[in-house]
PDB file of C-alpha atoms in Angstrom:
ATOM      1  CA  THR A   1      79.970  64.605  82.140  1.00 70.00           C
ATOM      2  CA  ARG A   2      79.120  67.366  84.526  1.00 81.00           C
ATOM      3  CA  GLU A   3      78.520  70.977  83.610  1.00 86.00           C
ATOM      4  CA  GLU A   4      81.129  73.598  84.359  1.00 85.00           C
ATOM      5  CA  THR A   5      80.211  75.836  87.288  1.00 87.00           C
ATOM      6  CA  ALA A   6      80.234  79.625  86.946  1.00 84.00           C
ATOM      7  CA  GLU A   7      83.308  79.783  89.177  1.00 86.00           C
ATOM      8  CA  GLU A   8      85.159  77.190  87.088  1.00 81.00           C
ATOM      9  CA  LYS A   9      84.236  79.009  83.893  1.00 76.00           C
ATOM     10  CA  SER A  10      85.436  82.306  85.333  1.00 74.00           C
ATOM     11  CA  SER A  11      88.743  80.708  86.381  1.00 76.00           C
ATOM     12  CA  ARG A  12      89.203  79.119  82.948  1.00 72.00           C
ATOM     13  CA  ILE A  13      88.562  82.433  81.167  1.00 68.00           C
ATOM     14  CA  ALA A  14      90.970  84.291  83.473  1.00 70.00           C
ATOM     15  CA  ALA A  15      93.668  81.655  82.898  1.00 72.00           C
ATOM     16  CA  GLU A  16      93.210  81.921  79.129  1.00 71.00           C
ATOM     17  CA  ALA A  17      93.420  85.727  79.242  1.00 68.00           C
ATOM     18  CA  ALA A  18      96.696  85.545  81.175  1.00 73.00           C
ATOM     19  CA  LYS A  19      98.416  83.485  78.462  1.00 81.00           C
ATOM     20  CA  PRO A  20     100.597  85.460  76.051  1.00 84.00           C
ATOM     21  CA  LEU A  21      99.318  86.082  72.523  1.00 87.00           C
ATOM     22  CA  ILE A  22     102.150  84.024  71.050  1.00 83.00           C
ATOM     23  CA  SER A  23     100.363  80.937  72.400  1.00 85.00           C
ATOM     24  CA  ALA A  24      97.419  81.558  70.024  1.00 85.00           C
ATOM     25  CA  ASP A  25      99.012  79.866  66.992  1.00 88.00           C
ATOM     26  CA  LYS A  26     102.050  77.616  66.516  1.00 90.00           C
ATOM     27  CA  ALA A  27     103.296  79.746  63.604  1.00 92.00           C
ATOM     28  CA  LEU A  28     103.640  82.890  65.736  1.00 92.00           C
ATOM     29  CA  THR A  29     107.293  83.673  66.417  1.00 93.00           C
ATOM     30  CA  LYS A  30     107.219  87.203  67.812  1.00 94.00           C
ATOM     31  CA  VAL A  31     104.776  89.577  69.490  1.00 94.00           C
ATOM     32  CA  GLU A  32     105.914  93.132  70.103  1.00 94.00           C
ATOM     33  CA  ARG A  33     104.204  96.187  71.539  1.00 93.00           C
ATOM     34  CA  ARG A  34     104.621  99.266  69.402  1.00 93.00           C
ATOM     35  CA  PRO A  35     102.976 102.677  69.737  1.00 90.00           C
ATOM     36  CA  GLN A  36      99.276 102.116  68.941  1.00 95.00           C
ATOM     37  CA  GLU A  37     100.071  98.729  67.415  1.00 95.00           C
ATOM     38  CA  LEU A  38     100.550  95.097  68.280  1.00 95.00           C
ATOM     39  CA  TRP A  39     103.192  93.735  65.873  1.00 96.00           C
ATOM     40  CA  VAL A  40     103.025  89.984  65.313  1.00 96.00           C
ATOM     41  CA  GLU A  41     105.325  87.824  63.210  1.00 95.00           C
ATOM     42  CA  ALA A  42     104.404  84.415  61.859  1.00 95.00           C
ATOM     43  CA  LYS A  43     106.619  81.939  60.059  1.00 94.00           C
ATOM     44  CA  PHE A  44     105.020  78.993  58.336  1.00 91.00           C
ATOM     45  CA  ASP A  45     107.332  75.993  58.149  1.00 86.00           C
ATOM     46  CA  GLU A  46     105.382  74.299  55.404  1.00 80.00           C
ATOM     47  CA  ILE A  47     103.346  75.766  52.572  1.00 77.00           C
ATOM     48  CA  TRP A  48     101.890  73.297  50.067  1.00 70.00           C
ATOM     49  CA  ASP A  49     101.347  75.800  47.284  1.00 74.00           C
ATOM     50  CA  SER A  50     101.501  79.550  47.025  1.00 74.00           C
ATOM     51  CA  SER A  51      97.811  80.174  47.657  1.00 78.00           C
ATOM     52  CA  ASN A  52      98.043  78.099  50.839  1.00 85.00           C
ATOM     53  CA  ALA A  53     100.134  80.908  52.375  1.00 89.00           C
ATOM     54  CA  VAL A  54      97.097  83.201  52.167  1.00 90.00           C
ATOM     55  CA  GLU A  55      94.823  80.602  53.772  1.00 90.00           C
ATOM     56  CA  LEU A  56      97.307  79.874  56.575  1.00 92.00           C
ATOM     57  CA  THR A  57      97.525  83.611  57.216  1.00 94.00           C
ATOM     58  CA  ALA A  58      93.736  83.835  57.580  1.00 94.00           C
ATOM     59  CA  LEU A  59      93.728  80.916  60.033  1.00 94.00           C
ATOM     60  CA  ALA A  60      96.488  82.579  62.093  1.00 95.00           C
ATOM     61  CA  VAL A  61      94.487  85.842  62.087  1.00 96.00           C
ATOM     62  CA  GLN A  62      91.435  83.955  63.348  1.00 96.00           C
ATOM     63  CA  ASN A  63      93.466  82.439  66.187  1.00 94.00           C
ATOM     64  CA  ILE A  64      94.916  85.845  67.044  1.00 95.00           C
ATOM     65  CA  GLY A  65      91.439  87.390  67.034  1.00 95.00           C
ATOM     66  CA  ARG A  66      90.011  84.684  69.276  1.00 93.00           C
ATOM     67  CA  LYS A  67      92.886  85.197  71.717  1.00 92.00           C
ATOM     68  CA  LEU A  68      92.407  88.963  71.685  1.00 93.00           C
ATOM     69  CA  ALA A  69      88.685  88.497  72.398  1.00 92.00           C
ATOM     70  CA  ALA A  70      89.523  86.222  75.341  1.00 88.00           C
ATOM     71  CA  GLY A  71      92.062  88.737  76.622  1.00 87.00           C
ATOM     72  CA  SER A  72      95.740  89.274  75.975  1.00 88.00           C
ATOM     73  CA  PRO A  73      98.297  90.724  78.396  1.00 87.00           C
ATOM     74  CA  GLU A  74     100.162  92.432  75.523  1.00 89.00           C
ATOM     75  CA  VAL A  75      97.302  94.758  74.574  1.00 91.00           C
ATOM     76  CA  THR A  76      97.313  98.313  75.921  1.00 90.00           C
ATOM     77  CA  LYS A  77      94.550 100.937  75.793  1.00 90.00           C
ATOM     78  CA  GLU A  78      96.542 102.961  73.244  1.00 92.00           C
ATOM     79  CA  MET A  79      96.636 100.147  70.682  1.00 94.00           C
ATOM     80  CA  ASN A  80      94.227 100.339  67.793  1.00 96.00           C
ATOM     81  CA  ARG A  81      95.671  97.931  65.233  1.00 97.00           C
ATOM     82  CA  VAL A  82      97.353  94.556  64.800  1.00 97.00           C
ATOM     83  CA  THR A  83      99.940  93.996  62.087  1.00 97.00           C
ATOM     84  CA  LEU A  84     100.874  90.466  61.061  1.00 97.00           C
ATOM     85  CA  GLN A  85     104.148  89.962  59.149  1.00 96.00           C
ATOM     86  CA  VAL A  86     104.092  86.585  57.381  1.00 94.00           C
ATOM     87  CA  SER A  87     107.084  84.623  56.142  1.00 92.00           C
ATOM     88  CA  GLY A  88     107.537  81.103  54.902  1.00 90.00           C
ATOM     89  CA  PRO A  89     109.676  78.717  52.893  1.00 87.00           C
ATOM     90  CA  THR A  90     110.803  79.569  49.383  1.00 85.00           C
ATOM     91  CA  VAL A  91     112.940  77.953  46.721  1.00 80.00           C
ATOM     92  CA  ASP A  92     114.931  80.240  44.435  1.00 79.00           C
ATOM     93  CA  ARG A  93     115.481  79.727  40.715  1.00 80.00           C
ATOM     94  CA  LEU A  94     118.580  77.635  41.456  1.00 87.00           C
ATOM     95  CA  GLY A  95     116.645  75.329  43.781  1.00 86.00           C
ATOM     96  CA  LYS A  96     118.071  76.713  47.021  1.00 87.00           C
ATOM     97  CA  GLU A  97     115.688  76.668  49.975  1.00 85.00           C
ATOM     98  CA  SER A  98     115.323  79.636  52.274  1.00 86.00           C
ATOM     99  CA  SER A  99     112.699  81.675  54.072  1.00 86.00           C
ATOM    100  CA  SER A 100     111.210  84.890  52.731  1.00 89.00           C
ATOM    101  CA  ARG A 101     108.612  87.439  53.706  1.00 91.00           C
ATOM    102  CA  TYR A 102     105.289  86.982  51.950  1.00 92.00           C
ATOM    103  CA  PHE A 103     103.193  89.900  53.145  1.00 91.00           C
ATOM    104  CA  ARG A 104     102.241  92.208  55.965  1.00 95.00           C
ATOM    105  CA  VAL A 105      98.559  92.585  56.836  1.00 95.00           C
ATOM    106  CA  THR A 106      97.120  95.214  59.208  1.00 96.00           C
ATOM    107  CA  PHE A 107      93.762  94.930  60.975  1.00 97.00           C
ATOM    108  CA  ALA A 108      91.823  97.157  63.354  1.00 97.00           C
ATOM    109  CA  LEU A 109      92.285  95.708  66.839  1.00 97.00           C
ATOM    110  CA  ASN A 110      88.575  96.042  67.653  1.00 96.00           C
ATOM    111  CA  ASP A 111      87.584  94.242  64.435  1.00 97.00           C
ATOM    112  CA  LEU A 112      89.669  91.227  65.448  1.00 96.00           C
ATOM    113  CA  LYS A 113      88.331  91.287  69.001  1.00 95.00           C
ATOM    114  CA  GLN A 114      84.687  91.453  67.866  1.00 96.00           C
ATOM    115  CA  ALA A 115      84.718  89.220  64.762  1.00 96.00           C
ATOM    116  CA  GLU A 116      82.686  86.006  64.721  1.00 94.00           C
ATOM    117  CA  PHE A 117      85.297  83.949  62.881  1.00 93.00           C
ATOM    118  CA  ASN A 118      83.135  80.821  62.723  1.00 91.00           C
ATOM    119  CA  ASN A 119      80.836  82.786  60.394  1.00 93.00           C
ATOM    120  CA  LEU A 120      83.512  84.533  58.316  1.00 90.00           C
ATOM    121  CA  GLY A 121      85.651  81.841  56.720  1.00 88.00           C
ATOM    122  CA  ILE A 122      88.950  82.550  54.958  1.00 90.00           C
ATOM    123  CA  ALA A 123      87.776  85.333  52.622  1.00 89.00           C
ATOM    124  CA  GLY A 124      85.694  87.078  55.283  1.00 91.00           C
ATOM    125  CA  THR A 125      88.630  87.068  57.687  1.00 93.00           C
ATOM    126  CA  LEU A 126      91.000  88.491  55.082  1.00 93.00           C
ATOM    127  CA  ASN A 127      88.450  91.142  54.125  1.00 92.00           C
ATOM    128  CA  LEU A 128      88.824  92.633  57.611  1.00 95.00           C
ATOM    129  CA  ALA A 129      92.298  93.804  56.545  1.00 94.00           C
ATOM    130  CA  GLN A 130      92.834  97.549  56.370  1.00 94.00           C
ATOM    131  CA  GLU A 131      96.220  97.331  54.673  1.00 93.00           C
ATOM    132  CA  VAL A 132      98.056  94.600  52.771  1.00 92.00           C
ATOM    133  CA  SER A 133     101.670  94.955  51.735  1.00 92.00           C
ATOM    134  CA  VAL A 134     103.014  92.212  49.463  1.00 92.00           C
ATOM    135  CA  SER A 135     106.707  91.337  49.857  1.00 87.00           C
ATOM    136  CA  GLY A 136     108.721  89.944  46.981  1.00 83.00           C
ATOM    137  CA  ARG A 137     108.043  87.209  44.493  1.00 86.00           C
ATOM    138  CA  ALA A 138     106.704  84.655  46.993  1.00 86.00           C
ATOM    139  CA  GLY A 139     104.060  87.035  48.332  1.00 89.00           C
ATOM    140  CA  ALA A 140     103.053  88.217  44.873  1.00 89.00           C
ATOM    141  CA  GLN A 141     102.670  84.621  43.667  1.00 88.00           C
ATOM    142  CA  ALA A 142     100.610  83.685  46.730  1.00 88.00           C
ATOM    143  CA  VAL A 143      98.211  86.596  46.246  1.00 89.00           C
ATOM    144  CA  LEU A 144      97.985  85.999  42.487  1.00 88.00           C
ATOM    145  CA  GLU A 145      97.143  82.306  42.937  1.00 88.00           C
ATOM    146  CA  TRP A 146      94.664  82.792  45.785  1.00 88.00           C
ATOM    147  CA  CYS A 147      92.898  85.744  44.230  1.00 87.00           C
ATOM    148  CA  GLY A 148      92.815  84.082  40.821  1.00 83.00           C
ATOM    149  CA  GLU A 149      93.422  85.577  37.464  1.00 55.00           C
ATOM    150  CA  GLN A 150      89.776  86.613  36.970  1.00 51.00           C
ATOM    151  CA  SER A 151      89.884  89.232  39.719  1.00 59.00           C
ATOM    152  CA  ARG A 152      88.391  87.614  42.794  1.00 65.00           C
ATOM    153  CA  PRO A 153      86.027  90.232  44.247  1.00 65.00           C
ATOM    154  CA  GLU A 154      87.298  90.008  47.822  1.00 77.00           C
ATOM    155  CA  LEU A 155      88.457  93.274  49.348  1.00 83.00           C
ATOM    156  CA  PHE A 156      91.719  91.569  50.381  1.00 86.00           C
ATOM    157  CA  CYS A 157      92.544  90.948  46.708  1.00 85.00           C
ATOM    158  CA  GLN A 158      91.735  94.519  45.724  1.00 84.00           C
ATOM    159  CA  ILE A 159      93.975  95.908  48.465  1.00 82.00           C
ATOM    160  CA  ALA A 160      96.825  93.462  47.790  1.00 78.00           C
ATOM    161  CA  ARG A 161      97.108  94.151  44.058  1.00 70.00           C
TER     162      ARG A 161
END
């Protein structure tokens, strides 16, 4: 295999930067510009257990961050944060399936652009969060299971409780 030339690399990077942020992860359903904020919605079609929702969120955040670092046409100079609203499947006490919000997580835009996600892992990625808002029973259960009953020390867990 031959090495990529500087011109080819430059073209590839420019093409990647031109793609919309929604292309960063298959779970992303909406990207909206708001004053000083990039609002992103993700809906997971399948969650194996409650704590998996937290892990899937971290993976989506990593993909968003990598896309932001490569360039994203949705970002404006005024934006300073990214908020990710996460929803996924739930089953109520009567066994009826539906979709519910799990949580909303806000990150500093520059943190996501500069993070070295290959070195952070799930907990490190979640610890970049500035705000975590848990929504309903599904979100509370997900945070409780992932953080563990013995008070996991991660900043994400401290903020989410």
